[in-house]
PDB file of C-alpha atoms in Angstrom:
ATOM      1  CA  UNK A 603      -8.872  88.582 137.455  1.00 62.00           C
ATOM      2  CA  UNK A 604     -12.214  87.972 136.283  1.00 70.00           C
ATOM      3  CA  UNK A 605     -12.129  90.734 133.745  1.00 77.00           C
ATOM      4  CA  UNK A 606      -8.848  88.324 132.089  1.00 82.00           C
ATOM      5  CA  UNK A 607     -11.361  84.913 132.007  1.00 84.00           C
ATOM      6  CA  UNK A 608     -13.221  86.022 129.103  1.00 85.00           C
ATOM      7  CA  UNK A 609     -10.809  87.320 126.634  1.00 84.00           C
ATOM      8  CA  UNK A 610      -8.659  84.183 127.652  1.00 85.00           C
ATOM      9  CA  UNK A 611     -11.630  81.470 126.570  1.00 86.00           C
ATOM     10  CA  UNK A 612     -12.192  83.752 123.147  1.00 88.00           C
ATOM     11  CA  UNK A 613      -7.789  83.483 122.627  1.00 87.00           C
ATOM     12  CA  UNK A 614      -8.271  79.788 122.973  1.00 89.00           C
ATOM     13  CA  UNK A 615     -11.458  79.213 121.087  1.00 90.00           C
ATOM     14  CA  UNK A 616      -9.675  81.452 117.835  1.00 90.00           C
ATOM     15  CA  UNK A 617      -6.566  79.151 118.440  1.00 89.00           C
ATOM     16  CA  UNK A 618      -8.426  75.838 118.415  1.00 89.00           C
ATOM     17  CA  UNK A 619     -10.637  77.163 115.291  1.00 88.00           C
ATOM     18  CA  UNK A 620      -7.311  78.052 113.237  1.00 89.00           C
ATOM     19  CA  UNK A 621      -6.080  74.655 113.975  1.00 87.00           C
ATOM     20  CA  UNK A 622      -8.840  72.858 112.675  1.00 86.00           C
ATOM     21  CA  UNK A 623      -8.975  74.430 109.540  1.00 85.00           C
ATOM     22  CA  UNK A 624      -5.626  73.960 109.029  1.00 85.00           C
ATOM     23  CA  UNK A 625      -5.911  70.578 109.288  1.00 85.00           C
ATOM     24  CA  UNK A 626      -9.163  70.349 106.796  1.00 83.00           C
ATOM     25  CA  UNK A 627      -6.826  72.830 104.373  1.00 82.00           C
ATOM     26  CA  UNK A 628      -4.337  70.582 105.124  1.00 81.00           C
ATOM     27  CA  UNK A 629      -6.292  67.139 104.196  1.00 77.00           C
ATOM     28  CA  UNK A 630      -8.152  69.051 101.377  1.00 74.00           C
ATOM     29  CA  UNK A 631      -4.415  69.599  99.982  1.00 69.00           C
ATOM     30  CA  UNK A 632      -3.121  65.966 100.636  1.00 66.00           C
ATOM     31  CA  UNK A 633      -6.144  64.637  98.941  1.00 62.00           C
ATOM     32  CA  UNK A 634      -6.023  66.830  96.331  1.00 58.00           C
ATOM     33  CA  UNK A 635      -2.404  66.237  95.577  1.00 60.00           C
ATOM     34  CA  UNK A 636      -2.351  62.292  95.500  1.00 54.00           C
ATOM     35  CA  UNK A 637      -5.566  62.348  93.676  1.00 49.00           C
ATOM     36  CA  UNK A 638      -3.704  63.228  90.256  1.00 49.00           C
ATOM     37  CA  UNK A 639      -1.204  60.731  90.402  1.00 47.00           C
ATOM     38  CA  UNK A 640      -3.571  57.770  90.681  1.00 47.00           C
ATOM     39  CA  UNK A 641      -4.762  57.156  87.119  1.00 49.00           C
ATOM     40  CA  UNK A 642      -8.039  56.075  86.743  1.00 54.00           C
ATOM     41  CA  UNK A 643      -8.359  52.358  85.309  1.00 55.00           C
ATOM     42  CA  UNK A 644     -10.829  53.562  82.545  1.00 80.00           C
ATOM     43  CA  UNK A 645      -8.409  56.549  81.421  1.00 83.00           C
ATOM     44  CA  UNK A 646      -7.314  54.987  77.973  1.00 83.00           C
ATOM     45  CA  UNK A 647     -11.102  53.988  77.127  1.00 88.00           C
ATOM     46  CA  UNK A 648     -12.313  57.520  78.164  1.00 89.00           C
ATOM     47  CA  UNK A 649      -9.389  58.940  76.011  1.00 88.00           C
ATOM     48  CA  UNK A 650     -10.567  56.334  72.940  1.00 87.00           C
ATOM     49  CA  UNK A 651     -14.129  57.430  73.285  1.00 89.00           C
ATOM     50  CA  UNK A 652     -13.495  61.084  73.652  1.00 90.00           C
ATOM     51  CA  UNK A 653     -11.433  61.140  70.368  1.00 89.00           C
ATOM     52  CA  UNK A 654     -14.225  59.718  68.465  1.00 90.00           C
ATOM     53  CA  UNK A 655     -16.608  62.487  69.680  1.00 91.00           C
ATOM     54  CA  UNK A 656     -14.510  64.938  67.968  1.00 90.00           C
ATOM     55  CA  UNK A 657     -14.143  66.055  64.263  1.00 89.00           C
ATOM     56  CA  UNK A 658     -10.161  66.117  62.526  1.00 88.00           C
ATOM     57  CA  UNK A 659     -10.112  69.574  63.203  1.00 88.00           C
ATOM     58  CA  UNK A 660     -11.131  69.431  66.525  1.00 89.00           C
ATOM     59  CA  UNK A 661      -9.238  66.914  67.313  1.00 88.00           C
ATOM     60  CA  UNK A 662      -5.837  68.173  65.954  1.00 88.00           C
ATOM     61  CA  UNK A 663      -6.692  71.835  68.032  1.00 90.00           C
ATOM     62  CA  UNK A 664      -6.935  69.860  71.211  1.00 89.00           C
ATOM     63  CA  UNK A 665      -3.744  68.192  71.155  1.00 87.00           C
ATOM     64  CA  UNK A 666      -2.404  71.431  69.802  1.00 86.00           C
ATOM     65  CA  UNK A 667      -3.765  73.052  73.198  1.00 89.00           C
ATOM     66  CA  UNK A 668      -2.510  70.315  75.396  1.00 87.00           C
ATOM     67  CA  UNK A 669       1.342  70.434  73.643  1.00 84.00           C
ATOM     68  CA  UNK A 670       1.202  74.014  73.828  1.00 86.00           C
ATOM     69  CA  UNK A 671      -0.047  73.267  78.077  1.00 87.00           C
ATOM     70  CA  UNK A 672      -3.211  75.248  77.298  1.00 89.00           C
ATOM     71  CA  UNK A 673      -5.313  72.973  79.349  1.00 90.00           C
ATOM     72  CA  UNK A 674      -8.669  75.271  79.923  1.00 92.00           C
ATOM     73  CA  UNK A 675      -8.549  76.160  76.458  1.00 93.00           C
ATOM     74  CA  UNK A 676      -8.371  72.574  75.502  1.00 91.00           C
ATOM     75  CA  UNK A 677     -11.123  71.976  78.020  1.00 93.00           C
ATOM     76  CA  UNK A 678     -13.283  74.394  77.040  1.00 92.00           C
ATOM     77  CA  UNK A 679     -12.812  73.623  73.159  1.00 92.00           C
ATOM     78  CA  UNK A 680     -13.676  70.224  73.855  1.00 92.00           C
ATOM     79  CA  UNK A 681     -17.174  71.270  75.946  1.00 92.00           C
ATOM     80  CA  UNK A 682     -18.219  73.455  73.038  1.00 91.00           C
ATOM     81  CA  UNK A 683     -17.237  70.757  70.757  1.00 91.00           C
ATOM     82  CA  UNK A 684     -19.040  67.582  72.233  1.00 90.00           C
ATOM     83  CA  UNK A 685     -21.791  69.456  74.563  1.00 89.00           C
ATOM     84  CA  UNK A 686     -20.351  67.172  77.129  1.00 89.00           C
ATOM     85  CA  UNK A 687     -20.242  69.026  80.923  1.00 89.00           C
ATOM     86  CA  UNK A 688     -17.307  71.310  82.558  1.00 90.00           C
ATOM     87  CA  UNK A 689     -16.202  67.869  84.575  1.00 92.00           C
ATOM     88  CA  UNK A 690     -16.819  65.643  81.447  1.00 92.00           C
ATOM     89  CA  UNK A 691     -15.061  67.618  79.133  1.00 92.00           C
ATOM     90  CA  UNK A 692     -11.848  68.129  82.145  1.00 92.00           C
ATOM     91  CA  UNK A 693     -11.904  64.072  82.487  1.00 93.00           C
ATOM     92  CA  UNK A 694     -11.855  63.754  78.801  1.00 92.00           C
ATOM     93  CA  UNK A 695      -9.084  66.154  77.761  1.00 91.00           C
ATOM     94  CA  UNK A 696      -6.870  64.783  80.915  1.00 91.00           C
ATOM     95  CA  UNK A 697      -7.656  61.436  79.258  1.00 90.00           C
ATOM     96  CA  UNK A 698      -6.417  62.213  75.942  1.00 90.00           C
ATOM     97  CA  UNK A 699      -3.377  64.302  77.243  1.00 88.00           C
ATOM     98  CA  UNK A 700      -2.368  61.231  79.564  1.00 86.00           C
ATOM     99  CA  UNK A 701      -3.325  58.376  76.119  1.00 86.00           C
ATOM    100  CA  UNK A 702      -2.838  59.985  73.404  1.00 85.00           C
ATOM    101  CA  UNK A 703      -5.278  59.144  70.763  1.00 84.00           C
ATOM    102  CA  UNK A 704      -5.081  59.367  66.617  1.00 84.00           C
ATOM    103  CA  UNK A 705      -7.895  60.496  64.926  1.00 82.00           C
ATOM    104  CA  UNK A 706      -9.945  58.244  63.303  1.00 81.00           C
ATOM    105  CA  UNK A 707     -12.634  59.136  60.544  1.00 76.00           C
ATOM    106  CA  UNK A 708     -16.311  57.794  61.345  1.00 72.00           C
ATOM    107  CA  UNK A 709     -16.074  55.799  57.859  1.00 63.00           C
ATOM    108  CA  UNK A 710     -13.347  53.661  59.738  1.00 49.00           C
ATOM    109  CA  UNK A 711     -14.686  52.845  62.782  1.00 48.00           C
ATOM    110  CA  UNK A 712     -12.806  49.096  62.903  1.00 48.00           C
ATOM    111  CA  UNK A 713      -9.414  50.611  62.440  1.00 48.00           C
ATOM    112  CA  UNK A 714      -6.964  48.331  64.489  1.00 51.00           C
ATOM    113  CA  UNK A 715      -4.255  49.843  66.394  1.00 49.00           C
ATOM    114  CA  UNK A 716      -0.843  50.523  64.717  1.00 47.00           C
ATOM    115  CA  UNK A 717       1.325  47.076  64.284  1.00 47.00           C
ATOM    116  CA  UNK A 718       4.742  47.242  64.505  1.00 44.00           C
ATOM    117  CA  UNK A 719       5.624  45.038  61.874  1.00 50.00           C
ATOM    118  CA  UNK A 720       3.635  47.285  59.474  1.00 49.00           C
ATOM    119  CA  UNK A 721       5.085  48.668  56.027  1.00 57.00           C
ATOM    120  CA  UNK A 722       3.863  51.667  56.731  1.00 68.00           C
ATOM    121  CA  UNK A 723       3.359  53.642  60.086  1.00 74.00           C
ATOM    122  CA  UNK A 724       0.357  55.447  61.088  1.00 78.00           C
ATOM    123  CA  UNK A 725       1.379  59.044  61.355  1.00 77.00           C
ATOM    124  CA  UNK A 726      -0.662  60.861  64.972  1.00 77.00           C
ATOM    125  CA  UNK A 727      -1.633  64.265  64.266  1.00 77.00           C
ATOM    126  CA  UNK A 728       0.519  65.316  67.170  1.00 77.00           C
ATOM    127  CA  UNK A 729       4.097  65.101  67.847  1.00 80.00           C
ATOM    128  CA  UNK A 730       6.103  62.924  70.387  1.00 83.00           C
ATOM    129  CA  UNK A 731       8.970  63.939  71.781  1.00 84.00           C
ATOM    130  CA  UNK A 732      11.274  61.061  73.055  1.00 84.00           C
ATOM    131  CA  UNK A 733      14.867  62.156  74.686  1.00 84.00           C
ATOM    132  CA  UNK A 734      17.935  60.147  76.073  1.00 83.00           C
ATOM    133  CA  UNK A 735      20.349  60.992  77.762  1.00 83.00           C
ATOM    134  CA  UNK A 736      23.125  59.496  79.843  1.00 83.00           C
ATOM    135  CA  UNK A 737      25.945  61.982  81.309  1.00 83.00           C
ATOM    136  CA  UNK A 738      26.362  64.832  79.897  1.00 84.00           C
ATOM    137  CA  UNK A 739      25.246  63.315  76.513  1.00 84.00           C
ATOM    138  CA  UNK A 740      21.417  63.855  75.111  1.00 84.00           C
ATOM    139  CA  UNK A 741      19.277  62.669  72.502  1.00 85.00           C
ATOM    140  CA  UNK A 742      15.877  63.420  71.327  1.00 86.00           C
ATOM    141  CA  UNK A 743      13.585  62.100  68.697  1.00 86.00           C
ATOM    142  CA  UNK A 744      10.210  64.135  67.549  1.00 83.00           C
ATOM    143  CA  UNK A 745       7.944  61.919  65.304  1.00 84.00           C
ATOM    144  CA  UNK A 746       4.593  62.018  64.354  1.00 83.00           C
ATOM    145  CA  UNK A 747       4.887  58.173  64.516  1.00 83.00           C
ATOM    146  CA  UNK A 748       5.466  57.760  67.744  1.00 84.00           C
ATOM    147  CA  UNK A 749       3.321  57.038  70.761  1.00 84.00           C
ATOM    148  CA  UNK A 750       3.752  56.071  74.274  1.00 83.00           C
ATOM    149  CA  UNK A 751       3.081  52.555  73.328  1.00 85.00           C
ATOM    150  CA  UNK A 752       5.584  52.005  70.773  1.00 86.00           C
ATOM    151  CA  UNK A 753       8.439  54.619  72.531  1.00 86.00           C
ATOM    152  CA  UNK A 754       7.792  51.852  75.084  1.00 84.00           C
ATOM    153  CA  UNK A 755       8.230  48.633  72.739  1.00 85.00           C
ATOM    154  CA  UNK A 756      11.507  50.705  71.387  1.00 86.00           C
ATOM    155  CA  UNK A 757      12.839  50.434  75.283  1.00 84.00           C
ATOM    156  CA  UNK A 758      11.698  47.112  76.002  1.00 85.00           C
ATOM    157  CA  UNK A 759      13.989  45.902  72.998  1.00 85.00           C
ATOM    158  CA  UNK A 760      16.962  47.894  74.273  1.00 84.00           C
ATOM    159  CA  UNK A 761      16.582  47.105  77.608  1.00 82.00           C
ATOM    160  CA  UNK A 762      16.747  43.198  76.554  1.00 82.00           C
ATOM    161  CA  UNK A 763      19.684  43.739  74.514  1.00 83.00           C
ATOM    162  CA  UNK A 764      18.078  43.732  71.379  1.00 85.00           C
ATOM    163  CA  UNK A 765      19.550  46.666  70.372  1.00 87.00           C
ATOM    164  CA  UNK A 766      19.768  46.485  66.215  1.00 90.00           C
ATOM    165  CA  UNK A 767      15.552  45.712  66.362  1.00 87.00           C
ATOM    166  CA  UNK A 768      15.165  48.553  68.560  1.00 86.00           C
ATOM    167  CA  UNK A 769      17.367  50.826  66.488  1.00 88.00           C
ATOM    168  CA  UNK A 770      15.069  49.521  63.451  1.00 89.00           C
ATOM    169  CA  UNK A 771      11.889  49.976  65.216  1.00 87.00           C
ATOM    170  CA  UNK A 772      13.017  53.459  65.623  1.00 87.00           C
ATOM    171  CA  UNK A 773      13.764  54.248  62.189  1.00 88.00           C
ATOM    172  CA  UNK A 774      10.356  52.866  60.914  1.00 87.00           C
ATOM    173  CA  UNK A 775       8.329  55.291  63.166  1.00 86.00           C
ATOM    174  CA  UNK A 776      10.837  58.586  62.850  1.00 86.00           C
ATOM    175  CA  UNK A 777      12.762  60.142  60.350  1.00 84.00           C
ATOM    176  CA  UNK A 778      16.327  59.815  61.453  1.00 88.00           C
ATOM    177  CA  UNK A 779      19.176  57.736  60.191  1.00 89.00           C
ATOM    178  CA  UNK A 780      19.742  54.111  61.263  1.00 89.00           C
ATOM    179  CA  UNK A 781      23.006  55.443  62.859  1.00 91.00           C
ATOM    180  CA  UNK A 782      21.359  58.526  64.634  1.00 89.00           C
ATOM    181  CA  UNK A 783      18.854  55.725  66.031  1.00 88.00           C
ATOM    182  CA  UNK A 784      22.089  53.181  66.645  1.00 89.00           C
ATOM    183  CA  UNK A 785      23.067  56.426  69.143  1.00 88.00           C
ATOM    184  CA  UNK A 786      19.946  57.158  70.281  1.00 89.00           C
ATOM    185  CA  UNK A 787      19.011  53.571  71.841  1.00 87.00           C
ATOM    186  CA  UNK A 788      23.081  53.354  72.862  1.00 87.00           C
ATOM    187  CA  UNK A 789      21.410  56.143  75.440  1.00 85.00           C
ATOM    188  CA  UNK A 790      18.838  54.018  76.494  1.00 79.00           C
ATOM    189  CA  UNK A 791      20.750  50.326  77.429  1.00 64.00           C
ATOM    190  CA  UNK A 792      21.464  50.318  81.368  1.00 56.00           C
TER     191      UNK A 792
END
């Protein structure tokens, strides 16, 4: 019987051991998980200051990266770019993936955002893909004039019944007909 103790006490102290670091793994995972989805308040002024540390060309290959979902390359092109560190350069290309940012030459350093109401639309040097669908039934638009901020000005107008403004608002920042937009933001009323 005594020959059974020992073994028994090394069984339990392996099973108590594996459950702890389950639980760690296990917290480690949970913290890890939720820590993504909780953007950080200074995301769209660490986006706006990591676009100006880059050069056109730079900056058009690192949007490139992220549309393509090369992340690490994008990361990486950005550290050898700026000189910034491994976690600075991460922060900053997950800040211009999650705000996009247009480029901006150092001679125009006052630039004011894009204004709806403009004659002209700034043109990104990346592409945005919006899509709408309802049933079986979906539209997309792809503009180089088109940003999260405006896409969400578009909605805001259909969503208020506004329709015809919305539909115009869409024309002015893509390249489609006024009825292919007329369609398009039909999708989008609920």
């Amino acid at each position: 019987m005594e020959s059974l103790v020992i073994p028994a006490l090394i069984l339990v102290a392996v099973a108590v051991a594996v459950a702890l670091a389950s639980r760690a793994l296990g917290n480690r995972k949970a913290a890890h998980d939720a820590a993504p989805q909780q953007p950080s308040p200074g995301a769209a002024e660490l986006a706006r200051s990591a676009a100006a540390k880059l050069s056109e060309a730079e900056h058009r290959r690192i949007y490139a990266l992220i549309a393509q979902g090369q992340a690490m390359a994008a990361i990486k092109l950005y550290y050898e770019a700026t000189g910034d560190g491994l976690r600075a350069s991460r922060d900053a290309v997950g800040a211009l993936a999650s705000h996009p940012q247009p480029y901006r030459s150092p001679e125009a350093p006052g630039s004011t955002p894009e204004d709806d109401e403009d004659d002209e639309p700034q043109r990104f040097p990346y592409r945005y893909r919006a899509i709408a669908s309802k049933g079986d039934v979906t539209r997309e638009v792809s503009s180089n004039m088109l940003n999260d901020e405006i896409y969400g000005r578009i909605r805001t107008l259909a969503r208020n019944g506004d329709a015809e403004a919305a539909a115009a608002a869409l024309t002015r920042h893509s390249d489609i007909s006024m009825k292919q937009a007329r369609e398009f933001i039909e999708l989008l009323d609920d």
